[in-house]
Coordinates of N, CA and C in Angstrom, one line a residue:
Chain X
A1 N 0.9 -1.2 0.0 CA 0.0 0.0 0.0 C 0.9 1.2 0.0
Q2 N 0.4 2.3 -0.7 CA 1.1 3.5 -0.8 C 0.9 4.3 0.5
T3 N 1.9 5.0 0.9 CA 1.7 6.0 2.0 C 2.5 7.2 1.6
V4 N 1.9 8.4 2.1 CA 2.6 9.7 1.8 C 2.6 10.4 3.2
T5 N 3.8 10.9 3.5 CA 4.0 11.5 4.8 C 4.6 13.0 4.6
Q6 N 3.8 13.8 5.2 CA 4.3 15.2 5.3 C 4.5 15.5 6.8
S7 N 5.8 15.7 7.1 CA 6.2 15.8 8.5 C 6.1 17.2 9.1
Q8 N 5.7 18.2 8.3 CA 5.6 19.6 8.8 C 4.2 20.0 8.8
P9 N 3.5 19.9 10.0 CA 2.1 20.3 10.0 C 1.8 21.8 9.6
E10 N 2.8 22.7 10.1 CA 2.7 24.1 9.8 C 4.1 24.7 9.5
M11 N 4.1 25.7 8.6 CA 5.3 26.4 8.4 C 4.9 27.9 8.1
S12 N 5.9 28.8 8.3 CA 5.7 30.2 7.9 C 6.9 30.7 7.2
V13 N 6.7 31.7 6.4 CA 7.8 32.3 5.7 C 7.5 33.8 5.5
Q14 N 8.5 34.6 5.4 CA 8.3 36.0 5.0 C 8.1 36.2 3.5
E15 N 7.3 37.1 3.2 CA 7.1 37.4 1.8 C 8.4 37.7 1.1
A16 N 8.5 37.2 -0.1 CA 9.7 37.2 -1.0 C 10.8 36.3 -0.7
E17 N 10.7 35.5 0.4 CA 11.7 34.5 0.7 C 11.3 33.2 0.1
T18 N 12.2 32.3 0.3 CA 12.0 30.9 -0.2 C 11.7 29.9 0.9
V19 N 10.9 29.0 0.6 CA 10.4 27.9 1.6 C 10.4 26.6 0.9
T20 N 10.7 25.6 1.7 CA 10.7 24.2 1.2 C 9.8 23.4 2.0
L21 N 8.8 22.7 1.4 CA 7.9 21.8 2.1 C 8.3 20.3 1.8
S22 N 8.3 19.5 2.8 CA 8.9 18.2 2.7 C 7.7 17.2 2.5
C23 N 8.1 16.1 1.8 CA 7.1 15.0 1.5 C 8.0 13.7 1.3
T24 N 7.6 12.7 1.9 CA 8.2 11.4 1.6 C 7.0 10.4 1.3
Y25 N 7.4 9.4 0.6 CA 6.3 8.5 0.2 C 6.9 7.1 0.2
D26 N 6.0 6.1 0.1 CA 6.4 4.7 0.1 C 5.6 4.0 -0.9
T27 N 6.2 3.4 -1.9 CA 5.5 2.6 -2.9 C 6.4 1.4 -3.4
S28 N 5.8 0.4 -3.7 CA 6.6 -0.7 -4.3 C 6.6 -0.7 -5.8
E29 N 5.9 0.3 -6.4 CA 5.8 0.3 -7.8 C 7.0 0.9 -8.4
S30 N 7.3 0.6 -9.7 CA 8.5 1.1 -10.3 C 8.2 2.5 -11.1
N31 N 7.0 2.6 -11.5 CA 6.6 3.9 -12.1 C 5.4 4.4 -11.4
Y32 N 5.4 5.7 -11.2 CA 4.3 6.4 -10.5 C 4.5 7.9 -10.7
Y33 N 3.4 8.6 -10.2 CA 3.4 10.0 -10.4 C 3.2 10.7 -9.1
L34 N 3.8 11.8 -8.9 CA 3.7 12.6 -7.7 C 3.2 14.0 -8.0
F35 N 2.4 14.5 -7.0 CA 1.7 15.8 -7.2 C 1.8 16.6 -5.9
W36 N 1.8 17.9 -6.1 CA 1.5 18.9 -5.1 C 0.2 19.6 -5.4
Y37 N -0.7 19.6 -4.4 CA -1.9 20.4 -4.6 C -1.9 21.5 -3.5
K38 N -2.6 22.6 -3.8 CA -2.6 23.7 -2.9 C -4.1 23.9 -2.6
Q39 N -4.4 24.1 -1.3 CA -5.8 24.4 -0.9 C -5.8 25.7 -0.1
P40 N -6.2 26.8 -0.8 CA -6.2 28.1 0.0 C -7.5 28.1 0.8
P41 N -7.7 29.2 1.6 CA -8.8 29.2 2.5 C -10.2 29.2 1.7
S42 N -10.2 29.4 0.5 CA -11.4 29.3 -0.3 C -11.8 27.8 -0.5
R43 N -10.9 26.9 -0.1 CA -11.3 25.5 -0.1 C -11.0 24.8 -1.4
Q44 N -10.7 25.5 -2.5 CA -10.4 24.8 -3.7 C -9.2 23.9 -3.6
M45 N -9.2 22.9 -4.4 CA -7.9 22.0 -4.5 C -7.3 22.4 -5.8
I46 N -6.1 22.9 -5.9 CA -5.5 23.4 -7.1 C -4.2 22.6 -7.3
L47 N -4.0 22.1 -8.5 CA -2.8 21.4 -8.8 C -1.7 22.5 -8.9
V48 N -0.6 22.2 -8.2 CA 0.6 23.1 -8.3 C 1.6 22.6 -9.3
I49 N 1.9 21.3 -9.1 CA 3.0 20.7 -9.9 C 2.9 19.2 -9.9
R50 N 3.5 18.6 -11.0 CA 3.4 17.1 -11.2 C 4.8 16.6 -11.6
Q51 N 5.1 15.4 -11.1 CA 6.4 14.9 -11.4 C 6.2 13.4 -11.8
E52 N 6.8 13.0 -12.9 CA 6.8 11.6 -13.3 C 8.0 10.9 -12.8
A53 N 7.8 9.7 -12.2 CA 8.9 9.1 -11.4 C 10.1 8.7 -12.4
Y54 N 9.8 8.4 -13.6 CA 10.8 7.9 -14.5 C 11.6 9.1 -15.1
K55 N 11.2 10.3 -14.8 CA 11.9 11.5 -15.3 C 12.9 11.9 -14.3
Q56 N 14.2 12.0 -14.6 CA 15.2 12.5 -13.7 C 15.1 14.0 -13.4
Q57 N 14.7 14.7 -14.4 CA 14.7 16.2 -14.3 C 13.5 16.6 -13.4
N58 N 13.9 17.5 -12.4 CA 12.9 18.0 -11.5 C 11.9 18.9 -12.2
A59 N 10.6 18.7 -11.9 CA 9.6 19.6 -12.5 C 9.7 21.0 -12.0
T60 N 9.4 22.0 -12.8 CA 9.3 23.4 -12.4 C 8.1 24.1 -13.0
E61 N 7.4 25.0 -12.2 CA 6.3 25.7 -12.7 C 6.4 27.1 -12.1
N62 N 7.1 28.0 -12.9 CA 7.3 29.4 -12.4 C 8.0 29.4 -11.1
R63 N 7.4 29.9 -10.0 CA 8.1 30.0 -8.8 C 8.2 28.7 -8.0
F64 N 7.5 27.7 -8.5 CA 7.4 26.4 -7.8 C 8.3 25.4 -8.5
S65 N 9.1 24.7 -7.7 CA 9.9 23.6 -8.2 C 9.9 22.4 -7.2
V66 N 10.3 21.3 -7.7 CA 10.4 20.2 -6.8 C 11.8 19.7 -6.8
N67 N 12.2 19.0 -5.7 CA 13.4 18.3 -5.5 C 13.0 16.8 -5.3
F68 N 13.2 16.1 -6.4 CA 12.7 14.7 -6.4 C 13.9 13.8 -6.2
Q69 N 13.9 13.0 -5.2 CA 15.0 12.1 -4.9 C 14.4 10.7 -4.8
K70 N 14.4 10.0 -6.0 CA 13.8 8.7 -6.1 C 14.3 7.7 -5.1
A71 N 15.6 7.6 -5.0 CA 16.1 6.6 -4.1 C 15.7 6.8 -2.7
A72 N 15.6 8.0 -2.3 CA 15.2 8.4 -0.9 C 13.7 8.5 -0.8
K73 N 13.0 8.4 -1.9 CA 11.5 8.5 -1.9 C 11.1 9.8 -1.3
S74 N 11.7 10.9 -1.8 CA 11.5 12.2 -1.3 C 11.1 13.1 -2.4
F75 N 10.1 14.0 -2.1 CA 9.5 14.8 -3.1 C 9.1 16.2 -2.5
S76 N 10.2 17.0 -2.3 CA 9.9 18.3 -1.6 C 9.5 19.4 -2.6
L77 N 8.8 20.4 -2.1 CA 8.3 21.5 -3.0 C 9.0 22.8 -2.5
K78 N 9.6 23.4 -3.4 CA 10.3 24.7 -3.1 C 9.5 25.9 -3.7
I79 N 9.1 26.8 -2.9 CA 8.4 28.0 -3.4 C 9.4 29.2 -3.2
S80 N 9.7 29.8 -4.4 CA 10.6 30.9 -4.4 C 9.8 32.2 -4.4
D81 N 10.4 33.3 -3.9 CA 9.8 34.6 -3.9 C 8.3 34.5 -3.4
S82 N 8.2 34.0 -2.2 CA 6.8 33.7 -1.7 C 6.0 34.9 -1.7
Q83 N 4.7 34.7 -2.0 CA 3.7 35.8 -2.1 C 2.6 35.5 -1.1
L84 N 1.9 36.6 -0.7 CA 0.8 36.4 0.3 C -0.2 35.4 -0.2
G85 N -0.4 35.4 -1.5 CA -1.4 34.5 -2.1 C -1.0 33.0 -2.0
D86 N 0.3 32.8 -1.6 CA 0.7 31.4 -1.5 C 0.3 30.7 -0.1
T87 N -0.3 31.6 0.7 CA -0.8 31.1 2.0 C -1.9 30.1 1.7
A88 N -1.7 28.9 2.2 CA -2.7 27.7 1.9 C -2.2 26.5 2.6
M89 N -3.0 25.4 2.5 CA -2.6 24.1 2.9 C -2.0 23.5 1.6
Y90 N -0.9 22.8 1.8 CA -0.3 22.1 0.7 C -0.3 20.6 0.9
F91 N -0.8 19.9 -0.1 CA -0.9 18.5 0.0 C 0.0 17.8 -1.0
C92 N 0.8 16.9 -0.6 CA 1.6 16.0 -1.5 C 0.7 14.7 -1.8
A93 N 0.8 14.2 -3.0 CA 0.0 13.0 -3.3 C 0.8 12.2 -4.3
S94 N 0.5 10.9 -4.2 CA 1.1 9.9 -5.1 C 0.1 9.1 -5.9
E95 N 0.4 8.7 -7.1 CA -0.5 7.8 -7.9 C 0.4 6.8 -8.6
T96 N 0.0 5.6 -8.5 CA 0.8 4.5 -9.1 C 0.2 4.0 -10.4
Q97 N 1.1 3.6 -11.3 CA 0.6 2.9 -12.5 C 0.2 1.5 -12.2
G98 N -0.6 0.9 -13.1 CA -1.0 -0.4 -12.9 C -2.4 -0.6 -12.7
G99 N -3.2 0.2 -13.4 CA -4.7 -0.1 -13.4 C -5.4 0.7 -12.3
S100 N -4.7 1.5 -11.5 CA -5.4 2.3 -10.5 C -5.1 3.7 -10.7
E101 N -6.1 4.6 -10.7 CA -5.8 6.0 -10.8 C -6.0 6.7 -9.4
K102 N -5.9 5.9 -8.4 CA -6.1 6.5 -7.1 C -5.0 7.3 -6.6
L103 N -5.3 8.5 -6.0 CA -4.4 9.3 -5.4 C -4.3 9.1 -3.9
V104 N -3.2 9.0 -3.4 CA -3.0 8.9 -1.9 C -2.4 10.2 -1.4
F105 N -3.1 10.9 -0.5 CA -2.6 12.2 0.0 C -1.9 12.1 1.3
G106 N -1.0 13.0 1.4 CA -0.4 13.3 2.8 C -1.4 14.1 3.6
K107 N -1.1 14.4 4.9 CA -2.0 15.1 5.8 C -2.0 16.6 5.6
G108 N -0.9 17.1 4.8 CA -0.9 18.5 4.5 C 0.0 19.3 5.4
T109 N 0.5 20.4 4.8 CA 1.3 21.4 5.5 C 0.7 22.7 5.4
K110 N 0.4 23.3 6.5 CA -0.3 24.7 6.5 C 0.8 25.7 6.3
L111 N 0.9 26.4 5.2 CA 1.9 27.4 5.0 C 1.3 28.8 5.1
T112 N 2.0 29.7 5.9 CA 1.5 31.0 6.1 C 2.7 31.9 5.6
V113 N 2.3 32.8 4.7 CA 3.3 33.8 4.2 C 3.0 35.1 4.9
N114 N 4.0 35.6 5.6 CA 3.8 36.8 6.4 C 4.3 38.1 5.6
P115 N 3.6 39.2 5.8 CA 4.1 40.4 5.1 C 5.3 41.0 5.7
Chain J
D1 N -13.6 27.2 -19.8 CA -14.2 25.9 -19.7 C -14.7 25.7 -18.3
A2 N -15.9 25.1 -18.1 CA -16.4 24.9 -16.8 C -15.7 23.8 -16.0
G3 N -15.4 24.0 -14.8 CA -14.7 23.0 -14.0 C -15.7 22.0 -13.5
V4 N -15.3 21.3 -12.5 CA -16.1 20.3 -11.8 C -17.1 21.1 -10.9
I5 N -18.4 20.8 -11.1 CA -19.4 21.6 -10.4 C -20.1 20.7 -9.3
Q6 N -20.1 21.2 -8.1 CA -20.7 20.5 -7.0 C -21.8 21.3 -6.4
S7 N -22.8 20.6 -5.9 CA -23.9 21.2 -5.2 C -24.4 20.4 -4.1
P8 N -25.0 20.9 -3.1 CA -24.8 22.3 -2.7 C -23.4 22.7 -2.2
R9 N -23.2 23.9 -2.0 CA -21.8 24.3 -1.5 C -21.8 24.1 0.1
H10 N -22.9 24.3 0.7 CA -23.1 24.0 2.1 C -24.4 23.3 2.4
E11 N -24.3 22.4 3.3 CA -25.5 21.7 3.7 C -25.5 21.5 5.2
V12 N -26.6 21.9 5.8 CA -26.8 21.7 7.2 C -28.1 20.9 7.5
T13 N -28.0 19.9 8.2 CA -29.2 19.1 8.3 C -29.1 18.4 9.7
E14 N -30.2 17.8 10.1 CA -30.3 17.1 11.4 C -30.0 15.6 11.2
M15 N -29.5 15.1 12.2 CA -29.2 13.7 12.3 C -30.3 12.9 11.9
G16 N -30.0 11.8 11.1 CA -31.1 10.9 10.7 C -31.7 11.3 9.3
Q17 N -31.5 12.5 8.8 CA -32.0 12.9 7.6 C -31.1 12.3 6.4
E18 N -31.7 12.2 5.3 CA -31.0 11.8 4.1 C -30.3 13.0 3.5
V19 N -29.1 12.8 3.0 CA -28.3 13.8 2.4 C -27.9 13.4 1.0
T20 N -28.0 14.3 0.0 CA -27.6 13.9 -1.3 C -26.7 15.0 -1.8
L21 N -25.5 14.6 -2.2 CA -24.5 15.5 -2.7 C -24.4 15.3 -4.2
R22 N -24.2 16.3 -5.0 CA -24.2 16.2 -6.5 C -22.9 16.7 -7.1
C23 N -22.6 16.1 -8.2 CA -21.4 16.5 -8.9 C -21.6 16.3 -10.4
K24 N -21.1 17.4 -11.1 CA -21.0 17.3 -12.6 C -19.6 17.4 -13.0
P25 N -19.0 16.3 -13.5 CA -17.6 16.3 -13.9 C -17.3 17.2 -15.1
I26 N -16.1 17.4 -15.4 CA -15.7 18.1 -16.6 C -16.1 17.3 -17.8
S27 N -16.7 17.9 -18.8 CA -17.0 17.2 -20.0 C -15.8 16.5 -20.7
G28 N -16.0 15.2 -21.0 CA -15.0 14.4 -21.6 C -14.1 13.7 -20.6
H29 N -14.2 13.9 -19.4 CA -13.5 13.2 -18.3 C -14.1 11.9 -18.0
D30 N -13.3 10.8 -18.0 CA -13.9 9.5 -17.9 C -13.8 9.0 -16.4
Y31 N -13.1 9.7 -15.6 CA -12.9 9.2 -14.2 C -13.6 10.2 -13.3
L32 N -14.3 9.7 -12.3 CA -14.9 10.6 -11.3 C -14.6 10.0 -9.9
F33 N -14.2 10.9 -9.0 CA -13.7 10.5 -7.7 C -14.6 11.3 -6.6
W34 N -14.9 10.6 -5.5 CA -15.5 11.2 -4.4 C -14.5 11.2 -3.2
Y35 N -14.2 12.3 -2.6 CA -13.3 12.3 -1.4 C -14.0 13.0 -0.2
R36 N -13.5 12.6 0.9 CA -14.0 13.3 2.1 C -12.8 13.9 2.9
Q37 N -13.0 15.1 3.4 CA -11.9 15.8 4.1 C -12.3 16.1 5.5
T38 N -11.5 15.6 6.4 CA -11.7 16.1 7.8 C -10.4 16.4 8.4
M39 N -10.5 17.1 9.5 CA -9.2 17.5 10.2 C -8.5 16.3 10.7
M40 N -9.2 15.3 11.2 CA -8.6 14.1 11.8 C -8.0 13.2 10.8
R41 N -8.7 13.0 9.7 CA -8.3 11.9 8.8 C -7.8 12.5 7.4
G42 N -7.8 13.8 7.2 CA -7.3 14.4 6.0 C -8.2 14.1 4.9
L43 N -7.6 13.9 3.7 CA -8.4 13.6 2.5 C -8.4 12.1 2.3
E44 N -9.6 11.6 2.2 CA -9.8 10.1 2.0 C -10.6 9.9 0.7
L45 N -10.2 9.0 -0.1 CA -10.9 8.6 -1.3 C -12.0 7.7 -0.8
L46 N -13.3 8.0 -1.2 CA -14.4 7.2 -0.9 C -14.7 6.1 -1.9
I47 N -14.8 6.6 -3.2 CA -15.1 5.7 -4.3 C -14.7 6.5 -5.6
Y48 N -14.5 5.6 -6.6 CA -14.3 6.3 -7.9 C -14.9 5.4 -9.0
F49 N -15.2 6.1 -10.1 CA -15.9 5.6 -11.3 C -15.0 5.7 -12.5
N50 N -15.1 4.8 -13.4 CA -14.5 4.9 -14.7 C -15.7 4.6 -15.7
N51 N -15.9 5.6 -16.6 CA -17.0 5.4 -17.6 C -18.3 5.0 -16.9
N52 N -18.6 5.7 -15.8 CA -19.8 5.5 -15.1 C -19.9 4.2 -14.2
V53 N -18.9 3.4 -14.3 CA -18.9 2.2 -13.5 C -18.1 2.3 -12.3
P54 N -18.6 1.9 -11.1 CA -17.8 2.0 -9.9 C -16.6 1.0 -10.0
I55 N -15.4 1.5 -9.7 CA -14.3 0.7 -9.8 C -13.8 0.2 -8.4
D56 N -13.8 1.2 -7.5 CA -13.3 0.9 -6.2 C -14.0 1.6 -5.1
D57 N -14.8 0.9 -4.3 CA -15.6 1.6 -3.3 C -15.0 1.2 -1.9
S58 N -13.8 0.8 -1.8 CA -13.3 0.3 -0.6 C -13.2 1.4 0.5
G59 N -13.3 2.7 0.1 CA -13.2 3.7 1.0 C -14.5 4.2 1.6
M60 N -15.6 3.7 1.1 CA -16.9 4.0 1.6 C -17.0 3.5 3.0
P61 N -17.3 4.4 3.9 CA -17.2 4.0 5.4 C -18.2 3.0 5.8
E62 N -19.4 3.1 5.4 CA -20.5 2.2 5.9 C -21.6 2.1 4.8
D63 N -22.5 1.2 5.1 CA -23.6 1.0 4.2 C -24.5 2.2 4.1
R64 N -24.3 3.1 5.0 CA -25.2 4.4 5.0 C -24.8 5.2 3.8
F65 N -23.6 4.9 3.3 CA -23.0 5.7 2.1 C -23.3 5.0 0.8
S66 N -23.8 5.7 -0.1 CA -23.9 5.1 -1.5 C -23.6 6.1 -2.6
A67 N -23.1 5.7 -3.7 CA -22.8 6.6 -4.8 C -23.3 6.0 -6.1
K68 N -23.7 6.9 -6.9 CA -24.2 6.5 -8.3 C -23.6 7.4 -9.3
M69 N -23.6 6.9 -10.5 CA -23.2 7.7 -11.7 C -24.1 7.2 -12.8
P70 N -25.3 7.8 -12.9 CA -26.2 7.3 -13.9 C -25.8 7.6 -15.4
N71 N -25.0 8.7 -15.5 CA -24.5 9.0 -16.9 C -23.2 9.8 -16.7
A72 N -22.6 10.1 -17.9 CA -21.2 10.7 -17.8 C -21.2 12.0 -17.3
S73 N -22.3 12.7 -17.1 CA -22.3 14.1 -16.6 C -22.8 14.3 -15.3
F74 N -23.1 13.2 -14.5 CA -23.7 13.4 -13.2 C -23.4 12.3 -12.3
S75 N -23.2 12.7 -11.0 CA -22.9 11.6 -10.0 C -23.5 12.2 -8.7
T76 N -24.0 11.2 -7.9 CA -24.5 11.6 -6.5 C -23.8 10.8 -5.5
L77 N -23.7 11.4 -4.3 CA -23.2 10.7 -3.1 C -24.3 10.8 -2.1
K78 N -24.8 9.7 -1.6 CA -25.9 9.8 -0.7 C -25.6 9.2 0.7
I79 N -26.0 9.8 1.7 CA -25.9 9.4 3.1 C -27.3 9.2 3.7
Q80 N -27.6 8.0 4.2 CA -28.9 7.8 4.7 C -28.8 6.6 5.7
P81 N -29.1 6.8 7.0 CA -29.3 8.1 7.6 C -28.0 8.8 8.0
S82 N -28.0 10.1 8.0 CA -26.8 10.8 8.4 C -26.6 10.9 9.9
E83 N -25.3 11.0 10.2 CA -24.9 11.1 11.6 C -23.9 12.3 11.8
P84 N -23.8 12.8 13.0 CA -22.9 14.0 13.2 C -21.5 13.7 12.8
R85 N -21.0 12.4 12.9 CA -19.6 12.2 12.5 C -19.4 12.1 11.0
D86 N -20.5 12.3 10.2 CA -20.4 12.5 8.8 C -20.0 13.9 8.4
S87 N -20.1 14.8 9.4 CA -19.8 16.2 9.1 C -18.3 16.3 8.5
A88 N -18.2 16.9 7.4 CA -16.9 17.0 6.7 C -17.1 17.8 5.4
V89 N -16.0 18.0 4.7 CA -16.1 18.6 3.4 C -16.0 17.4 2.3
Y90 N -16.9 17.4 1.4 CA -16.9 16.3 0.4 C -16.5 16.9 -0.9
F91 N -15.5 16.3 -1.5 CA -15.0 16.8 -2.8 C -15.3 15.8 -3.9
C92 N -15.7 16.3 -5.0 CA -15.7 15.5 -6.2 C -14.6 15.9 -7.2
A93 N -14.0 15.0 -7.8 CA -12.9 15.3 -8.8 C -13.1 14.5 -10.1
S94 N -12.6 15.0 -11.1 CA -12.6 14.2 -12.4 C -11.3 14.3 -13.1
S95 N -11.0 13.3 -13.9 CA -9.8 13.3 -14.7 C -10.0 12.6 -16.0
P96 N -9.3 13.0 -17.0 CA -9.4 12.3 -18.3 C -8.7 11.0 -18.4
S97 N -9.1 10.1 -19.3 CA -8.3 9.0 -19.6 C -7.0 9.4 -20.2
V98 N -6.2 8.5 -20.6 CA -4.9 9.0 -20.9 C -4.3 8.8 -22.2
G99 N -3.5 8.3 -21.9 CA -2.3 7.9 -21.2 C -2.6 7.6 -19.7
V100 N -3.7 7.8 -19.3 CA -4.4 7.7 -18.1 C -3.7 8.0 -16.8
V101 N -2.7 7.1 -16.3 CA -2.2 7.4 -15.1 C -1.3 8.6 -15.2
G102 N -1.4 9.4 -14.2 CA -0.6 10.7 -14.2 C -1.4 11.9 -14.6
Q103 N -2.6 11.6 -15.2 CA -3.4 12.8 -15.5 C -3.9 13.4 -14.1
P104 N -3.7 14.7 -14.0 CA -4.1 15.3 -12.8 C -5.6 15.3 -12.6
Q105 N -6.1 15.2 -11.4 CA -7.5 15.2 -11.0 C -7.8 16.7 -10.8
H106 N -9.0 17.1 -11.3 CA -9.5 18.4 -11.2 C -10.6 18.3 -10.2
F107 N -10.6 19.2 -9.2 CA -11.5 19.2 -8.0 C -12.6 20.2 -8.2
G108 N -13.7 19.9 -7.6 CA -14.8 20.8 -7.5 C -14.5 21.6 -6.2
D109 N -15.4 22.6 -5.9 CA -15.2 23.4 -4.7 C -15.6 22.8 -3.5
G110 N -16.2 21.6 -3.5 CA -16.5 20.9 -2.3 C -17.9 21.3 -1.7
T111 N -18.4 20.3 -0.9 CA -19.7 20.6 -0.2 C -19.3 20.5 1.3
R112 N -19.5 21.5 2.0 CA -19.3 21.5 3.5 C -20.6 20.9 4.1
L113 N -20.6 19.8 4.7 CA -21.7 19.1 5.3 C -21.6 19.1 6.8
S114 N -22.7 19.7 7.4 CA -22.8 19.7 8.8 C -24.1 19.0 9.3
I115 N -23.8 17.9 10.1 CA -24.9 17.2 10.6 C -25.1 17.5 12.1
L116 N -26.3 18.0 12.4 CA -26.5 18.5 13.8 C -27.1 17.3 14.7

């Protein structure tokens, strides 16, 4: 069974600074996908970034990038130049290949960006 | 393009009443997922459908919960009878087939359910 662990329940960062959110996962599959979703106070679940496990290159989306360490089963999210609008819950999730499209989510990290 | 549409956005009802949550997936998406979010348990997958057929309902907590997808553009999650511990935010999400695996799920805005 897949598990996803986010060890930081809460974090805070000053506006314009960089912050890294941690995520580790456990899977026996050889190919899988990893995601970060953002949930602002409005409650929407918004896809931030996606990583395919067989790709060595770390995914980037503007100010968001990941540090994917496959051997360590680590998938951290780096937010550069933090903005007030980045304040949200961030969820790490994994999905395995093999006939199942189920996402397994971590418990989330509450990020607060301070002015 | 319209996203996943859920209704109602909020529902408050008394214990024992029947509750029906509704979802319209994004047109052309073959997969539909129902999740429940609580502070204690986080986001849990309840059930998901592929082409209107339930594939995995192992997350449905009890027989009081049921879900249907009568056609490609509509799904319901029903709780009967409802209990206070069912209070949560319920999300519906959809995703396209693929290349399938790895396609991101698109979430609705959720229904906040409060059972008194």
